[in-house]
CSV table of N, CA, C and O in Angstrom, one decimal:
chain,number,residue,atom,x,y,z
A,1,MET,N,74.9,45.9,-36.1
A,1,MET,CA,74.9,44.5,-35.9
A,1,MET,C,76.3,44.0,-36.2
A,1,MET,O,76.8,44.2,-37.3
A,2,THR,N,76.8,43.2,-35.3
A,2,THR,CA,78.2,42.6,-35.6
A,2,THR,C,78.1,41.5,-36.6
A,2,THR,O,77.3,40.6,-36.6
A,3,PRO,N,79.0,41.6,-37.6
A,3,PRO,CA,79.1,40.6,-38.6
A,3,PRO,C,79.5,39.2,-38.0
A,3,PRO,O,80.2,39.3,-36.9
A,4,VAL,N,79.2,38.1,-38.6
A,4,VAL,CA,79.7,36.8,-38.2
A,4,VAL,C,80.4,36.2,-39.3
A,4,VAL,O,79.9,36.2,-40.5
A,5,PHE,N,81.6,35.7,-39.1
A,5,PHE,CA,82.4,35.0,-40.1
A,5,PHE,C,82.2,33.5,-39.9
A,5,PHE,O,82.1,33.1,-38.8
A,6,ILE,N,82.2,32.8,-41.0
A,6,ILE,CA,82.0,31.4,-40.9
A,6,ILE,C,83.2,30.7,-41.5
A,6,ILE,O,83.6,31.0,-42.6
A,7,ALA,N,83.7,29.7,-40.8
A,7,ALA,CA,84.8,28.9,-41.2
A,7,ALA,C,84.5,27.5,-41.3
A,7,ALA,O,83.8,27.0,-40.4
A,8,LEU,N,84.9,26.8,-42.3
A,8,LEU,CA,84.7,25.3,-42.4
A,8,LEU,C,86.2,24.8,-42.3
A,8,LEU,O,87.0,25.1,-43.2
A,9,VAL,N,86.5,24.1,-41.3
A,9,VAL,CA,87.9,23.7,-41.0
A,9,VAL,C,88.0,22.2,-40.6
A,9,VAL,O,87.0,21.6,-40.1
A,10,ASP,N,89.2,21.7,-40.7
A,10,ASP,CA,89.6,20.5,-40.1
A,10,ASP,C,90.6,20.8,-39.0
A,10,ASP,O,91.5,21.6,-39.2
A,11,LEU,N,90.3,20.1,-37.9
A,11,LEU,CA,91.1,20.4,-36.7
A,11,LEU,C,91.7,19.1,-36.1
A,11,LEU,O,91.0,18.0,-36.2
A,12,LYS,N,92.8,19.2,-35.5
A,12,LYS,CA,93.4,18.0,-34.8
A,12,LYS,C,93.3,18.3,-33.3
A,12,LYS,O,93.8,19.3,-32.8
A,13,PRO,N,92.6,17.4,-32.6
A,13,PRO,CA,92.5,17.6,-31.1
A,13,PRO,C,93.9,17.3,-30.5
A,13,PRO,O,94.6,16.3,-30.9
A,14,LEU,N,94.3,18.1,-29.6
A,14,LEU,CA,95.6,18.0,-28.9
A,14,LEU,C,95.4,17.5,-27.4
A,14,LEU,O,94.2,17.5,-27.0
A,15,GLN,N,96.4,17.2,-26.8
A,15,GLN,CA,96.3,16.7,-25.4
A,15,GLN,C,95.6,17.8,-24.6
A,15,GLN,O,95.9,19.0,-24.7
A,16,GLY,N,94.6,17.4,-23.8
A,16,GLY,CA,93.8,18.3,-23.0
A,16,GLY,C,92.6,18.8,-23.6
A,16,GLY,O,91.8,19.5,-23.0
A,17,CYS,N,92.3,18.4,-24.9
A,17,CYS,CA,91.1,18.8,-25.6
A,17,CYS,C,89.9,18.0,-25.1
A,17,CYS,O,90.1,16.8,-24.7
A,18,ASP,N,88.7,18.5,-25.2
A,18,ASP,CA,87.5,17.8,-24.8
A,18,ASP,C,87.3,16.6,-25.7
A,18,ASP,O,86.6,15.7,-25.3
A,19,ILE,N,87.8,16.7,-27.0
A,19,ILE,CA,87.7,15.6,-27.9
A,19,ILE,C,89.0,14.8,-27.7
A,19,ILE,O,90.1,15.3,-27.9
A,20,ASP,N,88.9,13.5,-27.4
A,20,ASP,CA,90.0,12.7,-27.1
A,20,ASP,C,91.0,12.5,-28.3
A,20,ASP,O,90.6,11.8,-29.2
A,21,PRO,N,92.2,13.0,-28.2
A,21,PRO,CA,93.1,12.8,-29.3
A,21,PRO,C,93.6,11.4,-29.5
A,21,PRO,O,94.1,11.0,-30.5
A,22,GLU,N,93.4,10.5,-28.5
A,22,GLU,CA,93.7,9.1,-28.6
A,22,GLU,C,92.6,8.4,-29.4
A,22,GLU,O,92.9,7.4,-30.1
A,23,GLU,N,91.4,8.9,-29.4
A,23,GLU,CA,90.3,8.3,-30.2
A,23,GLU,C,90.1,8.9,-31.5
A,23,GLU,O,89.8,8.2,-32.5
A,24,TYR,N,90.3,10.2,-31.7
A,24,TYR,CA,90.1,11.0,-32.9
A,24,TYR,C,91.4,11.6,-33.4
A,24,TYR,O,92.1,12.3,-32.7
A,25,ASN,N,91.7,11.3,-34.7
A,25,ASN,CA,92.9,11.9,-35.3
A,25,ASN,C,92.5,13.3,-35.8
A,25,ASN,O,93.4,14.2,-36.0
A,26,GLY,N,91.3,13.6,-36.1
A,26,GLY,CA,90.9,14.9,-36.5
A,26,GLY,C,89.4,15.1,-36.5
A,26,GLY,O,88.6,14.1,-36.4
A,27,VAL,N,88.9,16.3,-36.7
A,27,VAL,CA,87.5,16.6,-36.8
A,27,VAL,C,87.3,17.7,-37.8
A,27,VAL,O,88.1,18.5,-38.0
A,28,ALA,N,86.1,17.6,-38.5
A,28,ALA,CA,85.7,18.7,-39.4
A,28,ALA,C,84.5,19.4,-38.7
A,28,ALA,O,83.7,18.8,-38.0
A,29,VAL,N,84.5,20.7,-38.8
A,29,VAL,CA,83.5,21.5,-38.1
A,29,VAL,C,83.3,22.9,-38.7
A,29,VAL,O,84.2,23.4,-39.3
A,30,ARG,N,82.1,23.4,-38.7
A,30,ARG,CA,81.8,24.8,-39.0
A,30,ARG,C,81.9,25.6,-37.8
A,30,ARG,O,81.4,25.2,-36.7
A,31,CYS,N,82.6,26.8,-37.9
A,31,CYS,CA,82.7,27.7,-36.8
A,31,CYS,C,82.1,29.0,-37.2
A,31,CYS,O,82.3,29.5,-38.3
A,32,TYR,N,81.5,29.6,-36.2
A,32,TYR,CA,80.8,30.9,-36.4
A,32,TYR,C,81.5,31.9,-35.5
A,32,TYR,O,81.5,31.8,-34.2
A,33,ILE,N,82.1,33.0,-36.1
A,33,ILE,CA,83.0,33.9,-35.3
A,33,ILE,C,82.5,35.3,-35.5
A,33,ILE,O,82.5,35.9,-36.5
A,34,PRO,N,82.0,35.9,-34.4
A,34,PRO,CA,81.6,37.3,-34.4
A,34,PRO,C,82.7,38.3,-34.3
A,34,PRO,O,83.6,38.2,-33.4
A,35,ALA,N,82.8,39.2,-35.3
A,35,ALA,CA,83.9,40.2,-35.3
A,35,ALA,C,83.6,41.3,-36.3
A,35,ALA,O,82.9,41.1,-37.2
A,36,GLU,N,84.1,42.4,-36.0
A,36,GLU,CA,83.9,43.6,-36.9
A,36,GLU,C,84.6,43.5,-38.3
A,36,GLU,O,84.1,44.0,-39.2
A,37,ASN,N,85.6,42.7,-38.3
A,37,ASN,CA,86.3,42.5,-39.6
A,37,ASN,C,87.0,41.1,-39.6
A,37,ASN,O,87.1,40.5,-38.6
A,38,GLU,N,87.6,40.7,-40.8
A,38,GLU,CA,88.2,39.4,-40.9
A,38,GLU,C,89.4,39.3,-40.0
A,38,GLU,O,89.7,38.2,-39.4
A,39,LYS,N,90.2,40.3,-39.9
A,39,LYS,CA,91.4,40.3,-39.1
A,39,LYS,C,91.1,40.0,-37.7
A,39,LYS,O,91.7,39.1,-37.0
A,40,ASN,N,90.1,40.6,-37.1
A,40,ASN,CA,89.7,40.4,-35.7
A,40,ASN,C,89.0,39.0,-35.6
A,40,ASN,O,89.2,38.3,-34.6
A,41,ALA,N,88.3,38.6,-36.6
A,41,ALA,CA,87.7,37.2,-36.6
A,41,ALA,C,88.8,36.2,-36.5
A,41,ALA,O,88.7,35.2,-35.8
A,42,ARG,N,89.8,36.3,-37.4
A,42,ARG,CA,90.9,35.3,-37.4
A,42,ARG,C,91.6,35.3,-36.1
A,42,ARG,O,92.0,34.2,-35.5
A,43,SER,N,91.8,36.4,-35.5
A,43,SER,CA,92.5,36.5,-34.2
A,43,SER,C,91.7,35.8,-33.1
A,43,SER,O,92.3,35.0,-32.3
A,44,LEU,N,90.4,36.1,-33.0
A,44,LEU,CA,89.6,35.5,-32.0
A,44,LEU,C,89.5,34.0,-32.3
A,44,LEU,O,89.6,33.2,-31.3
A,45,PHE,N,89.4,33.5,-33.5
A,45,PHE,CA,89.4,32.1,-33.9
A,45,PHE,C,90.6,31.4,-33.4
A,45,PHE,O,90.5,30.3,-32.8
A,46,ILE,N,91.8,31.9,-33.7
A,46,ILE,CA,93.0,31.3,-33.3
A,46,ILE,C,93.1,31.2,-31.8
A,46,ILE,O,93.6,30.2,-31.2
A,47,LYS,N,92.7,32.3,-31.1
A,47,LYS,CA,92.7,32.3,-29.6
A,47,LYS,C,91.9,31.2,-29.1
A,47,LYS,O,92.3,30.4,-28.2
A,48,VAL,N,90.7,31.0,-29.6
A,48,VAL,CA,89.7,30.0,-29.2
A,48,VAL,C,90.3,28.6,-29.5
A,48,VAL,O,90.2,27.7,-28.7
A,49,LEU,N,90.8,28.4,-30.7
A,49,LEU,CA,91.4,27.1,-31.0
A,49,LEU,C,92.5,26.7,-30.0
A,49,LEU,O,92.6,25.6,-29.5
A,50,GLU,N,93.4,27.7,-29.6
A,50,GLU,CA,94.4,27.4,-28.7
A,50,GLU,C,93.8,27.1,-27.3
A,50,GLU,O,94.2,26.1,-26.6
A,51,GLU,N,92.8,27.8,-26.9
A,51,GLU,CA,92.2,27.6,-25.6
A,51,GLU,C,91.5,26.2,-25.5
A,51,GLU,O,91.5,25.5,-24.5
A,52,CYS,N,90.9,25.8,-26.7
A,52,CYS,CA,90.2,24.5,-26.7
A,52,CYS,C,91.1,23.3,-27.1
A,52,CYS,O,90.7,22.2,-27.2
A,53,LYS,N,92.4,23.6,-27.3
A,53,LYS,CA,93.5,22.6,-27.5
A,53,LYS,C,93.2,21.9,-28.9
A,53,LYS,O,93.2,20.7,-29.0
A,54,PHE,N,93.1,22.8,-29.9
A,54,PHE,CA,93.0,22.3,-31.3
A,54,PHE,C,94.1,22.8,-32.1
A,54,PHE,O,94.5,24.0,-31.9
A,55,GLU,N,94.6,22.1,-33.1
A,55,GLU,CA,95.5,22.5,-34.1
A,55,GLU,C,94.8,22.6,-35.4
A,55,GLU,O,94.0,21.7,-35.8
A,56,LEU,N,94.9,23.7,-36.1
A,56,LEU,CA,94.3,23.9,-37.4
A,56,LEU,C,95.0,23.0,-38.4
A,56,LEU,O,96.2,23.2,-38.6
A,57,ILE,N,94.3,22.1,-39.1
A,57,ILE,CA,94.9,21.3,-40.1
A,57,ILE,C,94.6,21.9,-41.5
A,57,ILE,O,95.5,22.0,-42.3
A,58,GLU,N,93.4,22.2,-41.8
A,58,GLU,CA,93.0,22.8,-43.1
A,58,GLU,C,91.8,23.7,-42.9
A,58,GLU,O,90.9,23.5,-42.1
A,59,GLU,N,91.8,24.7,-43.8
A,59,GLU,CA,90.7,25.7,-43.8
A,59,GLU,C,90.1,25.6,-45.2
A,59,GLU,O,90.8,25.9,-46.2
A,60,GLU,N,88.8,25.2,-45.3
A,60,GLU,CA,88.2,25.1,-46.6
A,60,GLU,C,87.7,26.5,-47.0
A,60,GLU,O,87.8,26.9,-48.1
A,61,PHE,N,87.1,27.2,-46.0
A,61,PHE,CA,86.7,28.6,-46.3
A,61,PHE,C,86.6,29.4,-45.0
A,61,PHE,O,86.5,28.8,-43.9
A,62,PHE,N,86.8,30.7,-45.1
A,62,PHE,CA,86.6,31.6,-43.9
A,62,PHE,C,86.1,32.9,-44.5
A,62,PHE,O,86.8,33.6,-45.2
A,63,VAL,N,84.8,33.1,-44.3
A,63,VAL,CA,84.1,34.2,-45.1
A,63,VAL,C,83.0,34.8,-44.2
A,63,VAL,O,82.4,34.1,-43.4
A,64,GLN,N,82.7,36.0,-44.5
A,64,GLN,CA,81.6,36.7,-43.8
A,64,GLN,C,80.3,36.1,-44.2
A,64,GLN,O,80.1,35.7,-45.3
A,65,GLU,N,79.4,36.0,-43.2
A,65,GLU,CA,78.1,35.3,-43.3
A,65,GLU,C,77.3,35.6,-44.6
A,65,GLU,O,76.7,34.7,-45.2
A,66,ASP,N,77.3,36.9,-45.0
A,66,ASP,CA,76.5,37.2,-46.1
A,66,ASP,C,77.2,36.9,-47.5
A,66,ASP,O,76.6,37.1,-48.5
A,67,LEU,N,78.4,36.4,-47.4
A,67,LEU,CA,79.1,36.0,-48.6
A,67,LEU,C,79.2,34.5,-48.8
A,67,LEU,O,79.9,34.1,-49.8
A,68,VAL,N,78.7,33.8,-47.9
A,68,VAL,CA,78.8,32.3,-48.0
A,68,VAL,C,77.8,31.8,-49.0
A,68,VAL,O,76.6,32.2,-49.0
A,69,GLU,N,78.2,30.9,-49.8
A,69,GLU,CA,77.3,30.2,-50.7
A,69,GLU,C,76.9,28.9,-50.1
A,69,GLU,O,77.7,27.9,-50.2
A,70,TRP,N,75.8,28.8,-49.5
A,70,TRP,CA,75.3,27.7,-48.7
A,70,TRP,C,74.8,26.6,-49.7
A,70,TRP,O,74.1,26.9,-50.6
A,71,GLU,N,75.0,25.4,-49.3
A,71,GLU,CA,74.4,24.3,-50.0
A,71,GLU,C,72.9,24.2,-49.5
A,71,GLU,O,72.1,23.7,-50.2
A,72,ASN,N,72.6,24.7,-48.4
A,72,ASN,CA,71.3,24.8,-47.8
A,72,ASN,C,71.1,26.2,-47.3
A,72,ASN,O,71.3,26.4,-46.1
A,73,PRO,N,70.7,27.2,-48.1
A,73,PRO,CA,70.6,28.6,-47.7
A,73,PRO,C,69.6,28.8,-46.6
A,73,PRO,O,69.6,29.8,-45.9
A,74,ASP,N,68.6,27.9,-46.4
A,74,ASP,CA,67.6,28.1,-45.4
A,74,ASP,C,67.9,27.3,-44.1
A,74,ASP,O,67.0,26.9,-43.4
A,75,SER,N,69.1,26.9,-43.9
A,75,SER,CA,69.5,26.1,-42.8
A,75,SER,C,69.2,26.8,-41.4
A,75,SER,O,69.7,27.8,-41.1
A,76,GLU,N,68.3,26.1,-40.7
A,76,GLU,CA,67.9,26.6,-39.3
A,76,GLU,C,69.1,26.5,-38.4
A,76,GLU,O,69.3,27.4,-37.5
A,77,GLU,N,69.9,25.5,-38.6
A,77,GLU,CA,71.1,25.3,-37.7
A,77,GLU,C,72.1,26.5,-37.9
A,77,GLU,O,72.6,27.0,-36.9
A,78,ALA,N,72.3,26.8,-39.2
A,78,ALA,CA,73.3,27.9,-39.4
A,78,ALA,C,72.7,29.2,-38.8
A,78,ALA,O,73.4,30.0,-38.2
A,79,THR,N,71.4,29.5,-39.0
A,79,THR,CA,70.8,30.7,-38.5
A,79,THR,C,70.9,30.7,-37.0
A,79,THR,O,71.2,31.8,-36.4
A,80,THR,N,70.7,29.6,-36.4
A,80,THR,CA,70.8,29.5,-34.9
A,80,THR,C,72.2,29.8,-34.4
A,80,THR,O,72.4,30.6,-33.5
A,81,HIS,N,73.2,29.2,-35.1
A,81,HIS,CA,74.6,29.4,-34.7
A,81,HIS,C,75.0,30.8,-34.9
A,81,HIS,O,75.8,31.3,-34.1
A,82,ILE,N,74.6,31.4,-36.0
A,82,ILE,CA,75.0,32.8,-36.3
A,82,ILE,C,74.4,33.7,-35.2
A,82,ILE,O,75.2,34.5,-34.7
A,83,GLN,N,73.2,33.5,-34.9
A,83,GLN,CA,72.6,34.3,-33.8
A,83,GLN,C,73.2,34.1,-32.5
A,83,GLN,O,73.5,35.0,-31.7
A,84,GLU,N,73.6,32.8,-32.1
A,84,GLU,CA,74.2,32.5,-30.9
A,84,GLU,C,75.6,33.2,-30.8
A,84,GLU,O,76.0,33.8,-29.8
A,85,ALA,N,76.3,33.2,-31.9
A,85,ALA,CA,77.7,33.8,-31.9
A,85,ALA,C,77.5,35.3,-31.7
A,85,ALA,O,78.3,35.9,-31.0
A,86,ARG,N,76.5,35.9,-32.4
A,86,ARG,CA,76.3,37.3,-32.3
A,86,ARG,C,75.8,37.7,-30.8
A,86,ARG,O,76.3,38.7,-30.3
A,87,ASP,N,75.0,36.9,-30.2
A,87,ASP,CA,74.5,37.1,-28.9
A,87,ASP,C,75.6,37.0,-27.8
A,87,ASP,O,75.6,37.8,-26.9
A,88,THR,N,76.4,36.0,-28.0
A,88,THR,CA,77.5,35.7,-26.9
A,88,THR,C,78.8,36.4,-27.2
A,88,THR,O,79.6,36.5,-26.3
A,89,MET,N,79.0,36.8,-28.5
A,89,MET,CA,80.2,37.4,-28.9
A,89,MET,C,81.4,36.4,-28.7
A,89,MET,O,82.5,36.8,-28.4
A,90,ASP,N,81.1,35.2,-28.9
A,90,ASP,CA,82.1,34.1,-28.8
A,90,ASP,C,82.0,33.2,-30.0
A,90,ASP,O,81.0,33.1,-30.7
A,91,VAL,N,83.0,32.4,-30.2
A,91,VAL,CA,83.0,31.4,-31.3
A,91,VAL,C,82.1,30.3,-31.0
A,91,VAL,O,82.1,29.8,-29.8
A,92,VAL,N,81.2,29.9,-31.9
A,92,VAL,CA,80.3,28.8,-31.8
A,92,VAL,C,80.7,27.7,-32.8
A,92,VAL,O,80.9,28.0,-34.0
A,93,PHE,N,80.7,26.5,-32.3
A,93,PHE,CA,81.1,25.4,-33.1
A,93,PHE,C,79.8,24.6,-33.5
A,93,PHE,O,78.9,24.4,-32.6
A,94,SER,N,79.7,24.1,-34.7
A,94,SER,CA,78.6,23.3,-35.1
A,94,SER,C,78.9,21.9,-34.6
A,94,SER,O,79.9,21.7,-33.9
A,95,GLU,N,78.2,20.9,-35.1
A,95,GLU,CA,78.5,19.5,-34.7
A,95,GLU,C,79.8,19.0,-35.3
A,95,GLU,O,80.1,19.3,-36.5
A,96,PHE,N,80.6,18.4,-34.5
A,96,PHE,CA,81.9,17.9,-35.0
A,96,PHE,C,81.7,16.5,-35.7
A,96,PHE,O,80.9,15.7,-35.3
A,97,SER,N,82.4,16.4,-36.8
A,97,SER,CA,82.5,15.1,-37.5
A,97,SER,C,83.9,14.6,-37.5
A,97,SER,O,84.8,15.2,-38.1
A,98,GLY,N,84.1,13.5,-36.8
A,98,GLY,CA,85.5,13.1,-36.5
A,98,GLY,C,85.9,11.9,-37.3
A,98,GLY,O,85.1,11.1,-37.8
A,99,TRP,N,87.2,11.7,-37.4
A,99,TRP,CA,87.8,10.4,-38.0
A,99,TRP,C,88.8,9.9,-37.0
A,99,TRP,O,89.5,10.7,-36.3
A,100,ASP,N,89.0,8.6,-37.1
A,100,ASP,CA,90.0,8.0,-36.1
A,100,ASP,C,91.3,7.8,-36.8
A,100,ASP,O,91.5,8.1,-38.0
A,101,HIS,N,92.2,7.2,-36.1
A,101,HIS,CA,93.6,7.0,-36.6
A,101,HIS,C,93.7,6.0,-37.7
A,101,HIS,O,94.7,6.0,-38.4
A,102,ASP,N,92.7,5.1,-37.8
A,102,ASP,CA,92.8,4.0,-38.8
A,102,ASP,C,92.1,4.4,-40.0
A,102,ASP,O,92.1,3.6,-41.0
A,103,ASP,N,91.4,5.5,-40.1
A,103,ASP,CA,90.7,5.9,-41.3
A,103,ASP,C,91.7,6.1,-42.5
A,103,ASP,O,92.6,7.0,-42.4
A,104,PRO,N,91.5,5.4,-43.6
A,104,PRO,CA,92.5,5.5,-44.7
A,104,PRO,C,92.4,6.9,-45.4
A,104,PRO,O,93.3,7.3,-46.1
A,105,ASP,N,91.2,7.5,-45.2
A,105,ASP,CA,91.0,8.9,-45.9
A,105,ASP,C,91.4,10.0,-44.9
A,105,ASP,O,91.1,11.2,-45.2
A,106,ALA,N,91.9,9.7,-43.8
A,106,ALA,CA,92.2,10.7,-42.8
A,106,ALA,C,93.2,11.7,-43.3
A,106,ALA,O,94.1,11.3,-44.1
A,107,ARG,N,93.1,12.9,-42.9
A,107,ARG,CA,93.9,14.0,-43.5
A,107,ARG,C,95.2,14.1,-42.8
A,107,ARG,O,95.5,14.0,-41.7
């Protein structure tokens, strides 16, 4: 079974992104990345970010699924996203949480 790596990141939408960079200065999201090892996971992740027109702002963590310390270890959402990533062999994004240009706490 292919391992899935999980990243919690802040991203900046760039021109051409599905998330409007005029409306959002950044987004926080969990990403589920299927890969045999961390090197391959990071490579796939960077490729997908470029394709989706995102710039990586900050990485809170990037870890294999069985090493994540979940605040909610029984999360159905996480289980679903992990399985989807494994089934499709592609990066799966959780729900995006964005902030606009006027947010005083924006990163």
